[in-house]
Coordinates of C-alpha atoms in Angstrom, one line a residue:
M288 CA 19.2 -10.1 3.8
A289 CA 21.6 -7.9 1.8
F290 CA 21.9 -7.1 -1.8
S291 CA 23.8 -9.8 -3.5
K292 CA 23.5 -9.1 -7.2
D293 CA 26.3 -7.5 -9.4
I294 CA 25.3 -3.9 -9.2
N295 CA 26.4 -3.2 -12.8
E296 CA 23.8 -5.7 -13.9
L297 CA 21.1 -3.3 -12.5
V298 CA 22.3 -0.7 -14.9
T299 CA 22.2 -3.0 -17.9
E300 CA 18.8 -4.4 -17.0
D301 CA 17.3 -1.0 -16.0
T302 CA 13.7 -0.3 -17.4
S303 CA 13.0 2.7 -15.3
G304 CA 15.2 5.1 -17.3
L305 CA 16.7 6.5 -14.0
L306 CA 19.9 4.6 -14.3
N307 CA 20.6 5.9 -17.9
K308 CA 23.3 8.2 -19.2
H309 CA 24.1 10.2 -22.2
E310 CA 26.6 8.5 -24.6
S311 CA 29.2 11.3 -24.1
W312 CA 29.2 10.8 -20.4
E313 CA 31.5 8.3 -18.4
R314 CA 30.7 6.3 -15.3
V315 CA 32.5 6.4 -12.1
T316 CA 32.2 4.4 -8.9
L317 CA 30.6 6.4 -6.1
Q318 CA 33.5 5.7 -3.7
D319 CA 35.8 7.6 -6.0
V320 CA 33.9 10.9 -5.8
V321 CA 32.0 10.5 -2.6
E322 CA 32.9 10.0 1.0
V323 CA 30.6 7.6 2.9
V324 CA 30.5 7.9 6.6
N325 CA 28.5 5.3 8.6
G326 CA 26.7 6.2 11.7
Y327 CA 27.8 5.1 15.2
A328 CA 26.0 2.7 17.5
F329 CA 25.4 5.2 20.3
S330 CA 24.4 3.6 23.6
S331 CA 20.6 3.7 24.0
S332 CA 21.2 4.7 27.7
G333 CA 22.1 8.1 26.5
F334 CA 18.8 8.6 24.5
N335 CA 16.4 11.1 25.8
T336 CA 14.2 14.0 24.6
G337 CA 15.7 17.5 25.1
K338 CA 19.2 16.8 26.5
G339 CA 22.4 16.7 24.5
L340 CA 22.3 16.7 20.7
P341 CA 19.6 15.5 18.3
L342 CA 20.2 12.0 17.1
I343 CA 19.3 10.9 13.6
R344 CA 17.7 7.5 13.2
I345 CA 16.4 5.8 10.0
R346 CA 12.9 6.9 10.6
D347 CA 14.0 10.5 10.6
I348 CA 15.5 10.6 7.1
V349 CA 12.2 11.3 5.2
S350 CA 11.0 14.0 7.6
G351 CA 14.4 15.5 8.1
K352 CA 13.8 16.1 11.8
T353 CA 14.1 14.0 15.0
D354 CA 12.6 13.9 18.5
T355 CA 15.4 11.8 20.0
T356 CA 18.4 13.4 21.6
Y357 CA 21.6 11.9 22.9
E358 CA 23.6 13.0 25.9
G359 CA 27.1 11.5 26.2
V360 CA 30.5 11.2 24.5
Y361 CA 30.7 11.3 20.7
S362 CA 33.3 11.9 18.0
K363 CA 33.0 14.9 15.6
D364 CA 33.2 12.3 12.8
Y365 CA 29.5 11.7 13.3
I366 CA 28.4 15.3 13.4
V367 CA 25.6 16.1 10.7
N368 CA 24.9 19.6 9.6
N369 CA 22.1 21.1 7.4
G370 CA 22.3 20.0 3.8
D371 CA 24.1 16.8 4.5
L372 CA 22.9 13.9 2.4
L373 CA 21.7 11.0 4.4
V374 CA 20.8 7.3 3.5
G375 CA 18.8 4.9 5.6
M376 CA 20.4 1.5 5.5
D377 CA 17.5 -0.7 6.7
G378 CA 14.0 -1.0 5.3
D379 CA 13.3 1.0 2.2
F380 CA 16.6 2.7 1.7
H381 CA 15.3 6.2 1.8
S382 CA 17.6 9.2 1.2
G383 CA 17.3 12.9 1.8
F384 CA 19.0 16.2 2.9
W385 CA 19.1 16.8 6.6
R386 CA 17.5 20.2 7.5
S387 CA 17.1 20.5 11.3
G388 CA 20.5 21.8 12.5
I389 CA 23.5 20.1 14.0
A390 CA 22.9 16.4 15.0
L391 CA 24.5 13.0 15.5
L392 CA 24.6 10.2 12.9
N393 CA 23.3 7.0 14.5
Q394 CA 23.9 3.4 13.4
R395 CA 22.3 2.2 10.1
V396 CA 22.4 5.7 8.7
C397 CA 25.1 6.9 6.5
K398 CA 26.3 10.3 5.3
L399 CA 27.4 11.0 1.8
T400 CA 29.6 14.0 0.9
A401 CA 30.6 14.5 -2.8
N402 CA 33.9 15.9 -3.8
K403 CA 32.8 19.2 -5.2
N404 CA 35.8 19.3 -7.6
F405 CA 34.3 16.2 -9.4
Y406 CA 30.7 15.9 -8.4
N407 CA 27.7 18.1 -7.7
Q408 CA 26.1 17.1 -4.4
K409 CA 22.7 18.0 -5.5
F410 CA 23.1 16.0 -8.7
L411 CA 24.1 13.0 -6.6
A412 CA 21.0 13.5 -4.6
Y413 CA 18.7 13.4 -7.6
L414 CA 20.4 10.4 -9.1
L415 CA 20.5 8.4 -5.8
H416 CA 16.8 7.6 -5.5
G417 CA 16.7 5.5 -8.7
Y418 CA 19.8 3.5 -7.8
L419 CA 18.6 2.8 -4.1
D420 CA 15.3 1.9 -5.4
A421 CA 16.8 -0.6 -7.9
I422 CA 19.0 -2.1 -5.1
N423 CA 16.0 -2.4 -2.8
Q424 CA 13.9 -4.3 -5.4
N425 CA 16.6 -6.7 -5.9
T426 CA 17.3 -7.3 -2.1
S427 CA 15.6 -10.3 -0.6
A428 CA 14.5 -10.3 3.1
V429 CA 13.3 -12.7 5.7
T430 CA 12.5 -9.7 8.1
V431 CA 13.9 -6.4 7.2
K432 CA 16.1 -5.5 4.2
H433 CA 19.6 -4.3 4.8
L434 CA 21.9 -2.1 2.8
S435 CA 25.7 -2.2 3.3
S436 CA 28.0 0.8 2.8
K437 CA 30.1 -1.4 0.4
T438 CA 27.1 -1.6 -2.0
I439 CA 26.6 2.1 -1.8
Q440 CA 30.2 2.7 -2.5
S441 CA 30.0 0.4 -5.5
I442 CA 27.2 2.3 -7.3
P443 CA 28.3 3.1 -10.8
L444 CA 27.3 6.8 -11.1
P445 CA 26.9 8.6 -14.5
L446 CA 29.7 11.2 -14.9
P447 CA 28.7 14.2 -17.0
T448 CA 31.2 17.1 -17.4
R449 CA 31.4 19.0 -14.1
K450 CA 29.8 22.1 -15.7
E451 CA 26.9 20.1 -17.2
Q452 CA 26.2 18.7 -13.8
D453 CA 25.7 22.3 -12.5
R454 CA 23.5 23.2 -15.5
L455 CA 21.4 20.0 -14.9
V456 CA 20.9 20.8 -11.2
E457 CA 19.9 24.4 -12.1
K458 CA 17.4 23.3 -14.6
L459 CA 16.1 20.4 -12.4
E460 CA 15.6 22.8 -9.4
E461 CA 13.7 25.2 -11.7
L462 CA 11.4 22.5 -13.1
L463 CA 10.9 20.3 -10.0
S464 CA 10.4 23.1 -7.4
E465 CA 6.9 23.6 -8.6
F466 CA 6.2 19.8 -8.7
D467 CA 7.7 19.2 -5.4
N468 CA 5.6 22.0 -3.9
G469 CA 2.5 20.5 -5.5
I470 CA 3.3 17.0 -4.2
E471 CA 3.7 18.3 -0.6
E472 CA 0.4 20.1 -1.0
L473 CA -1.3 16.9 -2.1
K474 CA 0.4 14.9 0.6
A475 CA -0.8 17.5 3.2
A476 CA -4.3 17.2 1.7
Q477 CA -4.2 13.5 2.2
T478 CA -3.3 13.9 5.8
K479 CA -6.1 16.4 6.4
L480 CA -8.6 14.1 4.7
T481 CA -7.5 11.3 7.0
Q482 CA -7.8 13.5 10.1
Y483 CA -11.2 14.7 9.0
R484 CA -12.4 11.1 8.6
Q485 CA -11.3 10.4 12.1
S486 CA -12.9 13.5 13.4
L487 CA -16.2 12.6 11.6
L488 CA -16.2 9.2 13.4
K489 CA -15.3 10.6 16.7
S490 CA -18.1 13.2 16.4
A491 CA -20.6 10.4 15.5
V492 CA -19.9 8.2 18.5
E493 CA -19.8 11.2 20.9
G494 CA -23.1 12.6 19.6
S495 CA -22.1 15.8 18.1
L496 CA -22.7 14.8 14.6
T497 CA -26.4 14.3 15.2
Q498 CA -26.9 17.1 17.7
Q499 CA -29.1 19.1 15.3
W500 CA -30.8 15.9 14.3
R501 CA -31.9 15.2 18.0
S502 CA -33.3 18.8 18.3
E503 CA -35.3 18.4 15.2
N504 CA -36.5 14.8 15.7
S505 CA -37.2 14.5 19.4
D506 CA -40.8 13.7 18.8
R507 CA -39.9 10.7 16.5
V508 CA -37.7 9.0 19.3
Q509 CA -40.0 6.4 20.9
E510 CA -37.4 4.3 22.7
T511 CA -34.3 5.8 24.5
G512 CA -30.9 4.1 24.6
E513 CA -31.5 2.9 28.0
Q514 CA -34.9 1.3 27.1
L515 CA -33.3 -0.2 24.0
L516 CA -30.6 -1.8 26.2
S517 CA -33.2 -3.2 28.5
R518 CA -35.1 -4.7 25.5
I519 CA -31.8 -6.1 24.1
L520 CA -30.9 -7.8 27.5
K521 CA -34.3 -9.3 27.7
Q522 CA -34.1 -10.7 24.2
R523 CA -30.5 -11.9 24.9
R524 CA -31.6 -14.0 27.8
E525 CA -34.6 -15.4 25.8
Q526 CA -32.4 -16.4 22.8
W527 CA -30.0 -18.0 25.2
Q528 CA -32.7 -20.0 26.8
Q529 CA -34.2 -21.0 23.5
Q530 CA -30.9 -22.1 22.3
K531 CA -30.3 -24.4 25.2
L532 CA -33.8 -25.9 24.9
T533 CA -33.0 -26.6 21.2
E534 CA -29.7 -28.3 22.1
F535 CA -31.5 -30.6 24.8
A536 CA -34.2 -31.4 22.3
E537 CA -31.6 -32.4 19.7
K538 CA -29.9 -34.6 22.3
G539 CA -33.3 -36.1 23.4
K540 CA -32.6 -34.9 27.0
T541 CA -35.0 -33.0 29.3
P542 CA -33.6 -29.6 30.5
P543 CA -32.8 -29.2 34.2
K544 CA -35.2 -27.4 36.3
N545 CA -32.6 -24.8 37.4
G546 CA -31.3 -24.4 33.8
Q547 CA -32.1 -20.8 33.6
D548 CA -29.8 -20.1 36.6
K549 CA -26.8 -20.9 34.4
Y550 CA -27.4 -18.0 32.1
P551 CA -24.0 -16.1 31.6
E552 CA -24.8 -12.6 32.4
P553 CA -22.9 -10.1 30.1
V554 CA -20.2 -8.1 31.7
Q555 CA -21.1 -4.5 32.7
P556 CA -19.2 -1.6 31.1
D557 CA -16.7 0.2 33.3
T558 CA -17.8 3.9 32.9
T559 CA -15.5 5.4 35.4
N560 CA -13.4 7.5 33.0
L561 CA -15.8 7.6 30.1
P562 CA -17.3 11.0 28.9
K563 CA -20.8 12.1 29.5
L564 CA -23.2 11.0 26.7
P565 CA -26.0 13.0 25.1
E566 CA -29.4 12.7 26.7
G567 CA -31.2 9.5 25.6
W568 CA -27.9 7.7 25.1
V569 CA -26.4 4.9 27.5
W570 CA -23.1 3.1 27.8
A571 CA -23.3 -0.6 27.1
S572 CA -20.7 -3.3 26.8
L573 CA -20.2 -5.2 23.5
S574 CA -21.2 -8.4 25.1
Q575 CA -24.5 -6.8 26.3
I576 CA -25.7 -5.8 22.7
G577 CA -24.7 -8.7 20.8
W578 CA -23.2 -12.2 20.4
L579 CA -19.5 -12.7 20.3
D580 CA -17.6 -15.8 19.2
R581 CA -14.1 -16.6 17.8
G582 CA -14.0 -18.1 14.3
K583 CA -13.2 -21.7 13.8
S584 CA -10.2 -23.4 12.0
K585 CA -6.6 -23.1 12.8
H586 CA -5.8 -24.4 9.4
R587 CA -4.2 -22.0 6.9
P588 CA -4.1 -22.5 3.2
R589 CA -0.4 -23.2 3.3
N590 CA -0.7 -26.4 5.3
A591 CA -4.3 -27.7 4.7
E592 CA -4.9 -27.6 0.9
H593 CA -7.3 -30.4 1.2
L594 CA -9.7 -28.1 3.1
Y595 CA -10.1 -25.7 0.3
G596 CA -11.4 -25.4 -3.3
G597 CA -15.0 -25.6 -2.5
A598 CA -18.1 -23.3 -2.5
Y599 CA -17.9 -21.8 1.0
P600 CA -16.0 -18.5 1.2
F601 CA -13.2 -18.4 3.6
V602 CA -12.1 -15.0 4.9
Q603 CA -8.4 -14.5 5.8
T604 CA -7.3 -11.9 8.5
G605 CA -5.8 -9.7 5.8
E606 CA -9.1 -9.4 4.0
I607 CA -10.7 -7.6 7.0
R608 CA -10.2 -3.9 6.3
S609 CA -12.2 -1.1 7.8
A610 CA -11.7 1.0 4.8
D611 CA -13.7 -1.4 2.7
Q612 CA -16.4 -1.9 5.3
Y613 CA -17.9 -5.0 3.6
V614 CA -16.5 -8.3 2.7
R615 CA -18.0 -9.4 -0.7
H616 CA -15.2 -11.6 -2.1
T617 CA -12.6 -14.0 -0.8
E618 CA -9.4 -15.3 -2.2
K619 CA -10.1 -18.9 -0.7
A620 CA -13.1 -21.0 -0.3
Y621 CA -13.6 -24.1 1.9
S622 CA -14.6 -27.5 0.6
E623 CA -17.1 -29.8 2.4
E624 CA -14.3 -31.1 4.5
G625 CA -13.2 -27.5 5.4
L626 CA -16.7 -26.6 6.4
K627 CA -16.8 -29.6 8.8
Q628 CA -14.1 -28.2 11.0
S629 CA -15.3 -24.7 10.7
K630 CA -18.5 -22.6 10.9
L631 CA -20.5 -20.7 8.3
W632 CA -21.3 -17.2 9.6
P633 CA -24.2 -15.5 8.2
K634 CA -24.3 -12.4 6.1
G635 CA -24.4 -9.2 8.3
T636 CA -21.9 -10.6 10.9
M637 CA -19.2 -8.0 11.9
C638 CA -15.7 -9.4 11.8
I639 CA -13.0 -8.2 14.1
T640 CA -9.3 -9.1 13.9
I641 CA -7.7 -10.1 17.1
A642 CA -4.2 -10.8 16.0
A643 CA -1.6 -9.0 13.9
N644 CA -3.3 -5.9 12.7
I645 CA -5.6 -5.7 15.8
G646 CA -9.1 -4.2 15.7
E647 CA -9.6 -4.1 11.9
T648 CA -13.4 -4.6 11.1
A649 CA -15.6 -5.4 8.1
I650 CA -19.1 -6.8 7.7
L651 CA -19.9 -9.9 5.9
D652 CA -21.9 -9.3 2.7
I653 CA -21.9 -13.0 2.1
D654 CA -22.2 -16.2 4.3
A655 CA -18.7 -17.1 5.1
C656 CA -16.2 -19.1 7.3
F657 CA -13.2 -17.5 9.0
P658 CA -10.3 -18.6 11.3
D659 CA -9.8 -18.2 15.1
S660 CA -7.8 -15.0 14.5
I661 CA -11.2 -13.3 13.8
V662 CA -14.1 -12.7 16.1
G663 CA -17.7 -12.6 14.8
F664 CA -20.2 -10.2 16.3
S665 CA -23.9 -10.0 15.5
T666 CA -26.6 -7.8 16.9
I667 CA -29.6 -9.2 19.0
V668 CA -32.6 -6.9 18.2
E669 CA -34.0 -6.7 14.7
G670 CA -33.5 -3.2 13.1
M671 CA -30.4 -2.2 15.0
P672 CA -27.7 -1.4 12.3
I673 CA -24.5 -3.4 12.5
E674 CA -22.8 -0.6 10.6
Y675 CA -23.2 1.6 13.6
V676 CA -21.2 -0.7 15.8
E677 CA -18.6 -1.2 13.0
Y678 CA -18.1 2.7 12.9
V679 CA -17.7 2.8 16.7
F680 CA -15.0 0.1 16.4
R681 CA -13.0 2.3 13.9
V682 CA -12.6 4.8 16.8
L683 CA -11.8 2.0 19.2
K684 CA -9.1 0.5 17.1
H685 CA -6.1 2.4 18.8
K686 CA -7.4 1.7 22.2
L687 CA -7.7 -2.1 21.5
D688 CA -4.1 -2.1 20.2
D689 CA -2.9 -0.5 23.5
E690 CA -4.8 -3.0 25.4
A691 CA -3.2 -5.9 23.7
P692 CA -0.7 -7.8 26.0
A693 CA 3.0 -7.0 25.1
T694 CA 4.0 -10.4 23.7
A695 CA 6.0 -11.4 20.6
Q696 CA 2.9 -11.0 18.5
K697 CA 0.2 -8.7 19.8
N698 CA -3.3 -10.1 20.1
I699 CA -6.5 -9.6 22.1
N700 CA -9.1 -12.0 23.2
L701 CA -12.9 -12.4 23.8
E702 CA -12.6 -11.2 27.4
I703 CA -11.0 -7.9 26.3
L704 CA -13.7 -7.4 23.6
S705 CA -16.6 -8.4 25.6
K706 CA -15.8 -5.5 28.1
E707 CA -15.5 -2.7 25.4
A708 CA -17.8 0.1 26.2
I709 CA -20.1 1.2 23.3
P710 CA -22.2 4.4 23.3
L711 CA -25.8 3.3 22.6
P712 CA -28.2 5.9 21.1
P713 CA -31.7 5.0 20.2
V714 CA -32.0 2.8 17.1
I715 CA -33.6 5.7 15.1
E716 CA -30.6 7.9 15.8
Q717 CA -28.2 5.0 15.0
L718 CA -29.7 4.8 11.5
A719 CA -29.4 8.7 11.2
I720 CA -25.7 8.4 12.2
V721 CA -25.0 5.6 9.7
K722 CA -26.8 7.4 6.9
S723 CA -24.8 10.6 7.6
L724 CA -21.4 8.9 7.9
N725 CA -22.0 6.9 4.7
T726 CA -22.5 10.1 2.8
E727 CA -19.6 12.0 4.4
L728 CA -17.1 9.2 4.3
E729 CA -18.0 8.5 0.6
N730 CA -17.1 12.0 -0.1
V731 CA -13.9 11.7 1.7
E732 CA -13.0 8.6 -0.1
L733 CA -13.7 10.4 -3.5
Q734 CA -11.5 13.3 -2.5
K735 CA -8.8 10.9 -1.4
A736 CA -8.9 9.0 -4.8
A737 CA -8.7 12.3 -6.6
T738 CA -5.7 13.4 -4.5
A739 CA -4.1 10.0 -5.0
L740 CA -4.6 10.3 -8.7
G741 CA -3.0 13.8 -8.7
L742 CA 0.0 12.5 -6.7
K743 CA 0.5 9.6 -9.2
Q744 CA 0.4 12.0 -12.2
S745 CA 2.8 14.5 -10.5
E746 CA 5.2 11.6 -9.6
A747 CA 5.1 10.3 -13.1
Q748 CA 5.8 13.8 -14.6
R749 CA 8.7 14.3 -12.1
K750 CA 10.1 10.9 -13.1
N751 CA 10.0 11.9 -16.9
I752 CA 11.9 15.1 -16.2
L753 CA 14.6 13.1 -14.3
K754 CA 14.7 10.5 -17.1
S755 CA 15.3 13.3 -19.5
A756 CA 18.0 14.8 -17.3
F757 CA 19.9 11.6 -16.8
S758 CA 19.8 10.7 -20.4
G759 CA 21.4 14.0 -21.4
Q760 CA 18.2 15.4 -22.9
L761 CA 17.3 18.2 -20.5
V762 CA 20.1 20.6 -21.1
P763 CA 22.3 20.8 -24.3
Q764 CA 25.9 19.6 -24.1
N765 CA 28.5 22.3 -24.5
S766 CA 31.5 21.7 -26.7
N767 CA 33.5 24.1 -24.6
D768 CA 33.1 22.0 -21.5
E769 CA 36.0 19.8 -20.5
P770 CA 35.1 16.3 -21.7
A771 CA 34.0 13.7 -19.1
S772 CA 36.8 11.5 -20.1
I773 CA 39.2 14.1 -18.9
L774 CA 37.2 14.5 -15.7
L775 CA 37.4 10.7 -15.1
K776 CA 41.1 10.8 -15.7
K777 CA 41.6 13.5 -13.1
I778 CA 39.5 11.5 -10.6
K779 CA 41.7 8.4 -11.2
Q780 CA 44.9 10.5 -10.8
E781 CA 43.8 11.9 -7.4
R782 CA 42.8 8.5 -6.2
E783 CA 46.2 7.1 -7.1
A784 CA 47.9 10.0 -5.5
L785 CA 45.9 9.6 -2.3
A786 CA 46.8 5.9 -2.3
K787 CA 50.5 6.7 -2.4
R788 CA 50.5 9.1 0.5
P789 CA 51.8 7.6 3.7
K790 CA 49.0 7.0 6.2
T791 CA 49.1 9.2 9.2
K792 CA 49.0 7.5 12.5
Q793 CA 45.7 7.9 14.1
I794 CA 45.6 8.8 17.9
K795 CA 43.3 6.5 19.7
T796 CA 40.5 8.3 21.6
K797 CA 37.8 7.2 24.0
S798 CA 35.4 6.8 21.0
A799 CA 37.8 4.9 18.8
M800 CA 36.5 1.6 17.4
K801 CA 38.2 -1.7 16.6
K802 CA 38.0 -2.6 12.9
I803 CA 36.2 -5.9 12.1
T804 CA 37.0 -7.9 9.1
V805 CA 35.3 -10.7 7.3
E806 CA 38.4 -12.9 8.0
E807 CA 38.0 -12.5 11.7
L808 CA 34.4 -13.1 11.7
A809 CA 34.9 -16.2 9.6
K810 CA 37.5 -17.5 12.1
W811 CA 35.0 -16.9 15.0
V812 CA 32.3 -18.8 13.2
D813 CA 34.6 -21.6 12.4
N814 CA 35.8 -22.0 16.0
Y815 CA 32.2 -21.5 17.4
K816 CA 31.3 -24.8 19.1
G817 CA 27.5 -24.5 18.7
N818 CA 25.4 -24.9 15.5
S819 CA 23.6 -21.5 15.8
F820 CA 24.2 -18.1 17.3
T821 CA 22.6 -14.7 17.6
F822 CA 23.7 -11.2 16.5
E823 CA 23.9 -10.2 20.2
E824 CA 26.6 -12.9 20.6
L825 CA 28.5 -11.5 17.8
Q826 CA 28.3 -8.0 19.3
T827 CA 29.7 -9.4 22.5
A828 CA 32.6 -11.1 20.7
F829 CA 33.4 -8.1 18.5
Q830 CA 33.5 -4.9 20.5
G831 CA 33.8 -2.7 17.4
D832 CA 31.8 -0.7 14.9
Y833 CA 28.2 -2.0 14.7
D834 CA 28.0 -1.1 10.9
Q835 CA 31.2 -2.9 10.2
L836 CA 29.9 -6.1 11.9
K837 CA 26.8 -6.0 9.9
D838 CA 28.6 -5.3 6.7
C839 CA 30.7 -8.3 7.3
I840 CA 27.7 -10.4 8.0
F841 CA 25.9 -9.3 4.8
E842 CA 29.1 -9.9 2.7
M843 CA 29.4 -13.5 4.1
L844 CA 25.7 -14.2 3.7
S845 CA 26.0 -13.1 0.0
A846 CA 28.9 -15.4 -0.7
K847 CA 28.5 -18.3 -3.1
K848 CA 29.2 -20.8 -0.3
P849 CA 28.2 -19.0 2.9
L850 CA 29.5 -20.3 6.2
F851 CA 26.0 -19.7 7.8
K852 CA 22.5 -18.7 6.8
Q853 CA 20.0 -16.4 8.4
V854 CA 16.6 -17.5 9.8
F855 CA 14.0 -16.0 12.0
D856 CA 13.2 -18.0 15.2
Q857 CA 9.5 -17.3 16.0
K858 CA 9.7 -18.8 19.5
L859 CA 12.5 -16.6 20.5
N860 CA 11.3 -13.6 18.3
T861 CA 14.8 -13.0 17.0
I862 CA 17.2 -13.6 14.0
M863 CA 19.4 -16.6 14.3
F864 CA 22.4 -17.6 12.2
I865 CA 22.8 -21.3 11.6
K866 CA 26.2 -22.7 10.5
E867 CA 26.2 -24.5 7.2
E868 CA 27.6 -28.0 7.0
K869 CA 31.1 -28.2 5.4

């Protein structure tokens, strides 16, 4: 959905202090001092890596660089150079200066160029974050938030005197350069900590983390990984047989003579491309070393309230997070009715998500139920730490995501999980790995928390400096400056003069695009015979500017009595537009 509120209300309701202005300043609509250029819908057939010009997409705005290039016809209107101010028009509405050389402006990214006679480009950049954030917070969305160029153009910018703008930028650059460098260093530290955590986990499952431990404790190892696997497989068969005997006894039946022949042998791991393990380790499949089963209950809180409100914790998929490792509390709990159509899994069960965010893991620290979007895993032999398997799965997470079928919503199943190869060291070494990782990862989390606190404090201080600047407190007003009221008058005079100039006839080129209007779109919708249509149908009907078409759609959706509404069709995995009844 698009922003539908009166943008001037945001200024009135502002509590952040970032939309403020000094009493001596004026306000000016952004479009009166800034040129807004929308990106072009370049054909994806020309996208590549290395040929043609770099192509700026929404995801490239924060980093200021791109890996995508475009080879094909383009207009110079869509050229971007270093120092150009860009805004992403979908998602979180980020803005930033481009800094990676000449490039092309792709669809849903716009370029802002301030008229330097009236507005300082860097001052605009400092201001813009607060306004875009306020618009974002007041934009509803079914799928992705959308920002129109019309909304950007209507932003009521504060207008200090032109010289005061320059003084403010000079002071802000002086004060914020140190903060920004510190923030970048803290963010880099966060990245390094994340990388270090992954390298720790990788070294643990490959055996290098406990290399010294093995050389110093070889005399303590009474059972190799291969011997451990044999013992597990033996107990696995025995547990299965005992379970079947119990089931027959409960039903008052005699087990068949050949019942043992029906034992489902666990799948063998495929070790073809797997690395060599340390001496004493062995590869095993997940189904060989433990029991796997899906959770029970397809009922979610939103459509089965009668199953909830009892004493049996119910774990939802979003509550499974590897970073937490243990599930100790749940938002929901099953009633007796809920338990009847589910299963209570014991404390110590490892949960694995198989839908949405695939491969997230956590260990139950309570008895709990969970839905069929989670798989439960429990070890077979006593003393083997479930935490070791959970750490292995943190390394496997990306592999599991890659193995998920490419459907509308990615998911994996028991068959995929059962085949996953697990490096199996002796139990005593597994315990040493878990102990070492627990200590090291706890230290990493403490450092990450300290870094996050430093970032939060730096961002707060940065915000206070900006609030001081925008309220006119950062630099003194100079009585010798030309008043902001005079500057505003000059802006209006120039706009009026431009409006009176005869429009030059534009020569149509190969890249010229047909203008799309709300009136044309409304007429098309009114004449459309069906009750619903897709964006692709609109693109086919209107062979013009992609952004113009989207802007027209957003404007019509924001009307008091819209001709159509936007919904997400889960079956088709696409956004649909439904005509409203007249």
